[in-house]
PDB file of C-alpha atoms in Angstrom:
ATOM      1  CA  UNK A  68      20.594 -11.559  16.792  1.00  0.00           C
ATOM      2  CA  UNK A  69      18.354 -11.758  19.760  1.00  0.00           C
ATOM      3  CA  UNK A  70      15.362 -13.526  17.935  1.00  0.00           C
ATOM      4  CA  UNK A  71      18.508 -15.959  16.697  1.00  0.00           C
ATOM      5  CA  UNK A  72      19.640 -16.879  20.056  1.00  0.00           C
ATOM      6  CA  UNK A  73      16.041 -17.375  21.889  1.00  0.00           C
ATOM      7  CA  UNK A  74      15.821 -19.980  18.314  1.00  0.00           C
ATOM      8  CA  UNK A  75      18.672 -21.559  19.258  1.00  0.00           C
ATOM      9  CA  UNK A  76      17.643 -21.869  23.164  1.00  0.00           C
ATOM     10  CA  UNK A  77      14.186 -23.496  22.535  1.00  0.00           C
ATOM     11  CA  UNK A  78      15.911 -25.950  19.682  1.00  0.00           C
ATOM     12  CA  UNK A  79      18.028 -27.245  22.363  1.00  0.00           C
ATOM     13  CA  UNK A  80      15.426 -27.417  25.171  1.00  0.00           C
ATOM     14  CA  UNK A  81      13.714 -29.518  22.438  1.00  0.00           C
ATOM     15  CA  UNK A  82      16.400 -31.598  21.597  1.00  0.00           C
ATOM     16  CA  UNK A  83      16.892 -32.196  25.738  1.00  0.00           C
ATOM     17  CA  UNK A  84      13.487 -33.014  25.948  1.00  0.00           C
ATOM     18  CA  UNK A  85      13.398 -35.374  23.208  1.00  0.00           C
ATOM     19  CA  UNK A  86      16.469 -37.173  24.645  1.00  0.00           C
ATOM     20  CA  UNK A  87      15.209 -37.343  28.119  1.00  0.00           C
ATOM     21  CA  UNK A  88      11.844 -39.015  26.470  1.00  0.00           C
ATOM     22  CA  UNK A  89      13.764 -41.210  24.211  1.00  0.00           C
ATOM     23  CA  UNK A  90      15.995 -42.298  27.027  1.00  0.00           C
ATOM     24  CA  UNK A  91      13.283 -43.093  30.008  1.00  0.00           C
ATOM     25  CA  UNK A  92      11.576 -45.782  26.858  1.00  0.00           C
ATOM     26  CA  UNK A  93      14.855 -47.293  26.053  1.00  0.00           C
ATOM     27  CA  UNK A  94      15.674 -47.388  30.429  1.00  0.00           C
ATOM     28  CA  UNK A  95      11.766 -48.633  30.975  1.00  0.00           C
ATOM     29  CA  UNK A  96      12.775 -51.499  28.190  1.00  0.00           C
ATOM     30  CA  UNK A  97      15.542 -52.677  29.265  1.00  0.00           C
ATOM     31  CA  UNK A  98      17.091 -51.195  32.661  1.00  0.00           C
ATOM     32  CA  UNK A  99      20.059 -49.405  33.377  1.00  0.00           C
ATOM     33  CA  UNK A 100      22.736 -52.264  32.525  1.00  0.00           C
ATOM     34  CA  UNK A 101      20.909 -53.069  29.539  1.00  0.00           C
ATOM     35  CA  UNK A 102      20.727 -49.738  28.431  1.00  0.00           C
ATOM     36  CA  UNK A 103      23.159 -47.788  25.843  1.00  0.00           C
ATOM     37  CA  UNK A 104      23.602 -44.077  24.879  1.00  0.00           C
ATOM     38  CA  UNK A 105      23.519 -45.737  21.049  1.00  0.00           C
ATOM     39  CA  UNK A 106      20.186 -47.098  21.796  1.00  0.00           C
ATOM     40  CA  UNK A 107      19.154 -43.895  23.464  1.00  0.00           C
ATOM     41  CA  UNK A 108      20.360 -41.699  19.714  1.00  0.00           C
ATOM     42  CA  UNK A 109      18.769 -44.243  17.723  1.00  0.00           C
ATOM     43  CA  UNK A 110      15.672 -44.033  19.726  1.00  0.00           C
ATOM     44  CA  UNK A 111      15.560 -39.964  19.452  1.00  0.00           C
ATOM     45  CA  UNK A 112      16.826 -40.462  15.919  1.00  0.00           C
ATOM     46  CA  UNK A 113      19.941 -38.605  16.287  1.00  0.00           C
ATOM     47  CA  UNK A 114      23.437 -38.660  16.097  1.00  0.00           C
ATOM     48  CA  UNK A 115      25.853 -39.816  19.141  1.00  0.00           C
ATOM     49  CA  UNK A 116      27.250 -36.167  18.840  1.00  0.00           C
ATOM     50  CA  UNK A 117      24.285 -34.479  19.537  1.00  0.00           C
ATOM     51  CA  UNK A 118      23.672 -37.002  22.657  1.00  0.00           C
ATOM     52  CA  UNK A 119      27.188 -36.122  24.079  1.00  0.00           C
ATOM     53  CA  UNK A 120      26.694 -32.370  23.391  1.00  0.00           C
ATOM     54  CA  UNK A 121      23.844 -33.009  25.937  1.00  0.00           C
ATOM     55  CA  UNK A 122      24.629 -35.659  28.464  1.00  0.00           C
ATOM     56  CA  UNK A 123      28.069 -36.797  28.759  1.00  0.00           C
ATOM     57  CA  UNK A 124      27.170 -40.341  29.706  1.00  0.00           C
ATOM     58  CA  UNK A 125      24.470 -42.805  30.691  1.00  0.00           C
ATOM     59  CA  UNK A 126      24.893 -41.850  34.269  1.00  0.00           C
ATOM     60  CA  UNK A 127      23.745 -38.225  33.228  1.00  0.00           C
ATOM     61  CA  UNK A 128      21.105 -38.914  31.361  1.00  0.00           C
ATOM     62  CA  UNK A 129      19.452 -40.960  33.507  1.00  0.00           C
ATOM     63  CA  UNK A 130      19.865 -38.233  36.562  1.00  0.00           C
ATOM     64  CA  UNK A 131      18.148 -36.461  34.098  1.00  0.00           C
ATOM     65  CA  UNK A 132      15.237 -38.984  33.399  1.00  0.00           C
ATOM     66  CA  UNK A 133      15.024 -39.324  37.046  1.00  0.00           C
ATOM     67  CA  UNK A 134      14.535 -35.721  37.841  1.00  0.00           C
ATOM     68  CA  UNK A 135      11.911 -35.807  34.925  1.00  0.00           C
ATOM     69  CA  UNK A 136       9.882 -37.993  36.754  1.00  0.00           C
ATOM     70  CA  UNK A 137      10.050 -36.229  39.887  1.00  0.00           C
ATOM     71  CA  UNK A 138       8.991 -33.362  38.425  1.00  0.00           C
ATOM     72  CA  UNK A 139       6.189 -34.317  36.254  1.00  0.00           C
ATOM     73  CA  UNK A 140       5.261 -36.416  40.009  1.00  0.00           C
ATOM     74  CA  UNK A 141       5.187 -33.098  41.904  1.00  0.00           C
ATOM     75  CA  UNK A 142       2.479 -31.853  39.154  1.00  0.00           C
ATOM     76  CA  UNK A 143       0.363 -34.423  39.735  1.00  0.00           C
ATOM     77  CA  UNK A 144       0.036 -34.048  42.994  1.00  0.00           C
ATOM     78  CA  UNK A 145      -0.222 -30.460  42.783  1.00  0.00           C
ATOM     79  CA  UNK A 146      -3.121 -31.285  40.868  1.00  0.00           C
ATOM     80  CA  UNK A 147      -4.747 -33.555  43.046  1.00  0.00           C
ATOM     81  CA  UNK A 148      -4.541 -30.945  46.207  1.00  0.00           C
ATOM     82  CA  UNK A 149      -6.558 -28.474  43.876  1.00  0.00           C
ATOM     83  CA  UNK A 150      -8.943 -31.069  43.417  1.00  0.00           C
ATOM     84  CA  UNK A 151      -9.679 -32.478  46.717  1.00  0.00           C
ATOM     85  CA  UNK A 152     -11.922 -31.226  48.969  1.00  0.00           C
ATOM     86  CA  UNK A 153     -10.554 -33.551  51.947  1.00  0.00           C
ATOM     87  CA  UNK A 154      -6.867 -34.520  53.045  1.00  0.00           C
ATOM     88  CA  UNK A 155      -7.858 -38.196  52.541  1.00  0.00           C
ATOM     89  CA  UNK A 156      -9.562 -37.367  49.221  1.00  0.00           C
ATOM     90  CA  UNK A 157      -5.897 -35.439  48.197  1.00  0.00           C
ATOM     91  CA  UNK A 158      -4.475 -38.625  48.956  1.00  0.00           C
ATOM     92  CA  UNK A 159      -6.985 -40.831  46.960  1.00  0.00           C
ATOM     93  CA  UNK A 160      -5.980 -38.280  43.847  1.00  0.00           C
ATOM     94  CA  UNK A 161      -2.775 -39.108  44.356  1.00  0.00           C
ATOM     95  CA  UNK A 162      -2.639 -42.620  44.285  1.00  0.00           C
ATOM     96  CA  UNK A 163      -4.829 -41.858  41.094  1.00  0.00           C
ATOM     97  CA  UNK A 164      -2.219 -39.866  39.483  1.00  0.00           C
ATOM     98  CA  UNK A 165       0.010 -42.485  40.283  1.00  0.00           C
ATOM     99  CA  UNK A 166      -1.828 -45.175  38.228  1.00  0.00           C
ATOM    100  CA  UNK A 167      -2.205 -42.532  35.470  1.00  0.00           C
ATOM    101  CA  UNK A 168       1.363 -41.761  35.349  1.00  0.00           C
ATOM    102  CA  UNK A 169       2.919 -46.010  35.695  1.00  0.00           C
ATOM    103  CA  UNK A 170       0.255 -46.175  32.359  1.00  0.00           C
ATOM    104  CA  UNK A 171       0.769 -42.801  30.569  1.00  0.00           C
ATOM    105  CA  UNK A 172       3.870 -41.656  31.458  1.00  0.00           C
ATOM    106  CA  UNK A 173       7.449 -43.439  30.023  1.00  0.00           C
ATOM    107  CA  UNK A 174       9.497 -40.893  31.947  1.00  0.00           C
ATOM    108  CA  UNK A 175       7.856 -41.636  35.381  1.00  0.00           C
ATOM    109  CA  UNK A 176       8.148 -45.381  34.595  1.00  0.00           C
ATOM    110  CA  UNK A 177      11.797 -45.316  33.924  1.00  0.00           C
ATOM    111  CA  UNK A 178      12.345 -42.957  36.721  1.00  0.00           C
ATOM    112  CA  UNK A 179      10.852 -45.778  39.295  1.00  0.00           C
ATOM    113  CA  UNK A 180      12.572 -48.241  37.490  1.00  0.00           C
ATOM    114  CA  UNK A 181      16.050 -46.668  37.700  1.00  0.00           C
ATOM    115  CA  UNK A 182      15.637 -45.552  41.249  1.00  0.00           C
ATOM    116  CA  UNK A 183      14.795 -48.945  42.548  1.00  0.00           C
ATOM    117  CA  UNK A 184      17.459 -50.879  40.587  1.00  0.00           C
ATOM    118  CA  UNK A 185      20.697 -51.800  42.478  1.00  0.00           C
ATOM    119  CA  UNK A 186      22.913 -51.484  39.408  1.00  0.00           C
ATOM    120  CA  UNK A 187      22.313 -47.740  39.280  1.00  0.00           C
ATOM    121  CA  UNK A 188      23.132 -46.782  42.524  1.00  0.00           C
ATOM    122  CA  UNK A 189      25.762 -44.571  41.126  1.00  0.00           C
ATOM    123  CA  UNK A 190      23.065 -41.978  39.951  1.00  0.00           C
ATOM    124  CA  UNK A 191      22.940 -39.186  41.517  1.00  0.00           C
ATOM    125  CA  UNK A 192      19.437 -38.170  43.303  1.00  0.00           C
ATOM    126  CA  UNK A 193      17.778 -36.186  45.908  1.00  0.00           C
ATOM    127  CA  UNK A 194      16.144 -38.767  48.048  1.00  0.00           C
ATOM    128  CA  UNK A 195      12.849 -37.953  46.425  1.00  0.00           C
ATOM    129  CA  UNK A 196      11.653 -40.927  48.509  1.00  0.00           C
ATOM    130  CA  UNK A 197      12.183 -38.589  51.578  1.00  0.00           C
ATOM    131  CA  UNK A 198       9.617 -36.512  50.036  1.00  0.00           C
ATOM    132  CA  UNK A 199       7.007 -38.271  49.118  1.00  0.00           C
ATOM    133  CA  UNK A 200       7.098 -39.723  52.849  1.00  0.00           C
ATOM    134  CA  UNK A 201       6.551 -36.620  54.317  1.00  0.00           C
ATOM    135  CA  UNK A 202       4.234 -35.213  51.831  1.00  0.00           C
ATOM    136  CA  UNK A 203       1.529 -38.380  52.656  1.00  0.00           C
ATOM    137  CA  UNK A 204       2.739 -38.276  56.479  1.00  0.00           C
ATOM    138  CA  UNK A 205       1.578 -34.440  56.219  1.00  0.00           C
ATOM    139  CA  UNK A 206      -1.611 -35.076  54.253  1.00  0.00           C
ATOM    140  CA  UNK A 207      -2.224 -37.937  57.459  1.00  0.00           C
ATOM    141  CA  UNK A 208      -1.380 -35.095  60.228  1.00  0.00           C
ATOM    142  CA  UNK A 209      -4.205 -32.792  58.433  1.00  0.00           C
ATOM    143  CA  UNK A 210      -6.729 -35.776  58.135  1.00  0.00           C
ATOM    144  CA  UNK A 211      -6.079 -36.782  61.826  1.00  0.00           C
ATOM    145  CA  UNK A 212      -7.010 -32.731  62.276  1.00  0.00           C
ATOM    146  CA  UNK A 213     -10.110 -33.424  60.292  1.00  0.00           C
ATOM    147  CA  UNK A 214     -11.205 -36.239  62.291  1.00  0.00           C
ATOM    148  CA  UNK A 215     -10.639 -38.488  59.350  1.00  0.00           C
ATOM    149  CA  UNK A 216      -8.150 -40.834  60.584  1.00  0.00           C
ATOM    150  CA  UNK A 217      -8.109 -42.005  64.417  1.00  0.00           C
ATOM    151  CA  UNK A 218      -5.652 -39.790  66.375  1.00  0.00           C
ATOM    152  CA  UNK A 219      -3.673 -43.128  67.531  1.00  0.00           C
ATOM    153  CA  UNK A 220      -1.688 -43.544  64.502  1.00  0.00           C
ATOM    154  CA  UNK A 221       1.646 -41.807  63.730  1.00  0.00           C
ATOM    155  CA  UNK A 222       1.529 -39.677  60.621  1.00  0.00           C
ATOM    156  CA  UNK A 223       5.022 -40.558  59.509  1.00  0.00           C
ATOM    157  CA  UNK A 224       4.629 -44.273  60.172  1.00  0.00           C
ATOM    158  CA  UNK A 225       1.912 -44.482  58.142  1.00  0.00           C
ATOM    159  CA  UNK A 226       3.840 -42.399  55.394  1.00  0.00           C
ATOM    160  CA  UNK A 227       6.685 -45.152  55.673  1.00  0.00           C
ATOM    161  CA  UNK A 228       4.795 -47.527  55.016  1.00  0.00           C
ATOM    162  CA  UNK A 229       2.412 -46.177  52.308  1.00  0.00           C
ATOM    163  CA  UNK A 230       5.213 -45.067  50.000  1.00  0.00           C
ATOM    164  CA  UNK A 231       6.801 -48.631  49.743  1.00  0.00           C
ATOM    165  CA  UNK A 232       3.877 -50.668  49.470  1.00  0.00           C
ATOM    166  CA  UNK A 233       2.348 -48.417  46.647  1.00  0.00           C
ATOM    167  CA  UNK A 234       5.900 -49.131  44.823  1.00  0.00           C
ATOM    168  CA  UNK A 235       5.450 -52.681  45.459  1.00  0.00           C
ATOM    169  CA  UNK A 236       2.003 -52.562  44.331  1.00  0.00           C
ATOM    170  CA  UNK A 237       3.192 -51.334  40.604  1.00  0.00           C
ATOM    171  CA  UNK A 238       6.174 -53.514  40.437  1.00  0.00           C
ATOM    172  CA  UNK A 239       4.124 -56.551  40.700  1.00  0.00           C
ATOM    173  CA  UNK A 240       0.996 -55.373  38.464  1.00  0.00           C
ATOM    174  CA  UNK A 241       4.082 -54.231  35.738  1.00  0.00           C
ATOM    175  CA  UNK A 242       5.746 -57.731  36.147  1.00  0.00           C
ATOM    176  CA  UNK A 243       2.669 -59.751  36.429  1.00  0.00           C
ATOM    177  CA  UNK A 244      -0.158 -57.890  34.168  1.00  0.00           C
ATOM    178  CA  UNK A 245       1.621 -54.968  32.750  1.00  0.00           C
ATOM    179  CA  UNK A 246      -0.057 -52.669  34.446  1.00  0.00           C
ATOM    180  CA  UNK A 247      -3.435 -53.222  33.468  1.00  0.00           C
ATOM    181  CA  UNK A 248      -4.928 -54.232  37.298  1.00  0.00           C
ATOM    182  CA  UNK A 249      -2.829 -51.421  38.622  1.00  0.00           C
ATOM    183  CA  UNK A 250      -6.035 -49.240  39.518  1.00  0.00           C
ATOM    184  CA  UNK A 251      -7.621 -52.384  40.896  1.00  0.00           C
ATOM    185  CA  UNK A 252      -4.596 -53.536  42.980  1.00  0.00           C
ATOM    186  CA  UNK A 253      -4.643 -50.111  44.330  1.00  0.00           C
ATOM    187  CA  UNK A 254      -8.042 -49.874  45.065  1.00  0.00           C
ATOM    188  CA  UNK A 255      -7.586 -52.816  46.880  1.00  0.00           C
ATOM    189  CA  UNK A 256      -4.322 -51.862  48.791  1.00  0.00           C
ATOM    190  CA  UNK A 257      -6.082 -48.177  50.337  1.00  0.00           C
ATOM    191  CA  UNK A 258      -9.351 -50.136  51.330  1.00  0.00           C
ATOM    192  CA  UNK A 259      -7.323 -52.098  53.549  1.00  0.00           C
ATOM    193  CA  UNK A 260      -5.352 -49.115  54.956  1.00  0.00           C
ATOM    194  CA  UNK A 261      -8.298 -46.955  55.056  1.00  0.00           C
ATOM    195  CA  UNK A 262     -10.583 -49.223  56.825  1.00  0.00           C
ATOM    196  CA  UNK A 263      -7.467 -49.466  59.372  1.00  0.00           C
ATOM    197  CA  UNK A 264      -6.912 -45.952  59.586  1.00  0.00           C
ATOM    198  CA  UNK A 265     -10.026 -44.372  59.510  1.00  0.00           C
ATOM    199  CA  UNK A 266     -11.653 -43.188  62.199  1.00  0.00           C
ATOM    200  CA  UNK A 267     -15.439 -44.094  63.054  1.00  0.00           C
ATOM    201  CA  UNK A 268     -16.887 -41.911  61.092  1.00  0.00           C
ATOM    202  CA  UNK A 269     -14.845 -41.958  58.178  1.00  0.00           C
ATOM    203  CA  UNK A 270     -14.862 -45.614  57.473  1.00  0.00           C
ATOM    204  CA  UNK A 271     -18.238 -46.081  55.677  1.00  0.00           C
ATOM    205  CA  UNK A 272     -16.978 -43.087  53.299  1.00  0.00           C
ATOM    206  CA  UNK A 273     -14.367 -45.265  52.318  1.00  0.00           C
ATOM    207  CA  UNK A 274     -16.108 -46.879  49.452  1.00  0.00           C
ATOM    208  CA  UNK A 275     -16.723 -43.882  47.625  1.00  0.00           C
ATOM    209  CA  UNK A 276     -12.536 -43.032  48.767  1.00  0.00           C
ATOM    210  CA  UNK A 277     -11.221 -45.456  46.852  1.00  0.00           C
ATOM    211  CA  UNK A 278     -13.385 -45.538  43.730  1.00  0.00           C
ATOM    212  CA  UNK A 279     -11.644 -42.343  43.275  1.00  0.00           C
ATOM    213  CA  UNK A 280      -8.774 -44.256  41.902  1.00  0.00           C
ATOM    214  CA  UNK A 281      -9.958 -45.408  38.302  1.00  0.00           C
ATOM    215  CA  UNK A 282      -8.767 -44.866  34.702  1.00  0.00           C
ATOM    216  CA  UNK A 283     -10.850 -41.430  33.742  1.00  0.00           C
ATOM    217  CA  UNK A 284     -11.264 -39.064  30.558  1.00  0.00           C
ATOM    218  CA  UNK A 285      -8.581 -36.971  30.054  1.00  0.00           C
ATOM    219  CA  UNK A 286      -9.862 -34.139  31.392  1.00  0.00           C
ATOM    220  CA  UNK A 287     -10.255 -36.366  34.522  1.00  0.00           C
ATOM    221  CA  UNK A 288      -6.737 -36.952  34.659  1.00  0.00           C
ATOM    222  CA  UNK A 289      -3.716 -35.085  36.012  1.00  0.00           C
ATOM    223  CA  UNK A 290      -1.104 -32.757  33.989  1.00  0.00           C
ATOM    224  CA  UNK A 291      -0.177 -34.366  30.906  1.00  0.00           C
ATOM    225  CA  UNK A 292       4.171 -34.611  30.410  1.00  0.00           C
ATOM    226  CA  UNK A 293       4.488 -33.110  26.382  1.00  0.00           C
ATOM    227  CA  UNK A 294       4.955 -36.003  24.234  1.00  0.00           C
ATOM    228  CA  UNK A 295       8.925 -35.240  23.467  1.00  0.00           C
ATOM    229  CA  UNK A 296       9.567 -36.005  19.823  1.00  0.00           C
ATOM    230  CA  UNK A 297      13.395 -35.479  17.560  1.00  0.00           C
ATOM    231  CA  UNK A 298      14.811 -32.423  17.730  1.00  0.00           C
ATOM    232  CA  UNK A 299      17.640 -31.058  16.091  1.00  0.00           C
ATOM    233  CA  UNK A 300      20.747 -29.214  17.769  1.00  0.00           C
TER     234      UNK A 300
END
């Protein structure tokens, strides 16, 4: 009876997953208004029932997809703190995991998407924003610590205005190019800030800084999201 119940628990984390996965690619394609819990069973190749039994409406599911993305986000960077062996190097990762994710990752794309749009404002969220501001406004405090980055500049100022202007930077490579300049166009965004920021002795390192954010091997690469396929309730 056990053995039947922990079956029954990881069929419907399955069929969650797949919904959540089929839901971000039919939100990526055509936005929140656009979108329709029909397209979103058709997509996961299930019925409506099994949708509702899940999410009771398109607000719900695309909390969900949203909290996806934050999540599979947090990873990353997780990921790119491991790997760094500098607080501006953790923050070259990032913006590298970023790129990886807009390409890679439907649920992060959709999650962006539907946070930004103004027709969705009646999702729920947790100001992940807020986060992510203070998480690069942290990684600034430790790299003004390190002598990286000239004392002058306020660490939450500079998170302010990294967070929006790396959005803006994949909005117009996704509209424009479809993403494929997006590593370039970010490359090109943190040489600007760098050379700004950086403090003497840091800015000739800032080269090799930003070649850190390139399309890599996937072992180069941050966590992979499972691909969510049907399920079955």
């Amino acid at each position: 009876m056990a053995q039947d119940g922990r079956v029954r628990q990881e069929r419907a984390v399955a069929t969650r997953a797949a919904l959540i996965g089929a839901a971000a690619a039919e939100f990526d394609e055509r936005g929140f208004v656009g979108a329709s819990m029909d397209g979103v069973a058709e997509r996961a190749g299930m019925t409506k029932g099994a949708l509702y039994f899940h999410f009771r409406s398109k607000v719900d599911i695309a909390s969900a997809v949203i909290a996806g993305q934050d999540e599979i986000s947090r990873r990353y960077a997780e990921v790119a703190a491991t790997r760094s062996t500098s607080p501006l190097e953790s923050l070259m990762w990032m913006s590298q995991g970023v790129a990886t994710q807009m390409v890679e990752e439907v649920v992060v794309r959709a999650g962006l998407r539907l946070a930004t749009d103004p027709n969705a404002r009646a999702i729920p969220r947790d100001r992940p924003h807020e986060y992510w501001v203070e998480h690069t406004a942290d990684l600034i405090r430790r790299a003004i610590d390190a002598g990286e980055v000239d004392p002058s500049w306020d660490p939450r100022v500079i998170g302010q205005v990294v967070s929006p202007a790396v959005a803006g930077v994949q909005m117009f490579s996704d509209m424009l190019h479809d993403r494929a300049d997006l590593f370039e166009r970010l490359r090109e965004l943190w040489t600007v800030l760098l050379t700004a920021i950086a403090s003497d002795r840091t800015r000739p390192d800032v080269p090799r800084l930003v070649a850190i954010i390139r399309p890599g091997a996937p072992e180069d690469r941050g966590p992979q999201a499972a691909d969510p396929g049907p399920g079955e309730v």
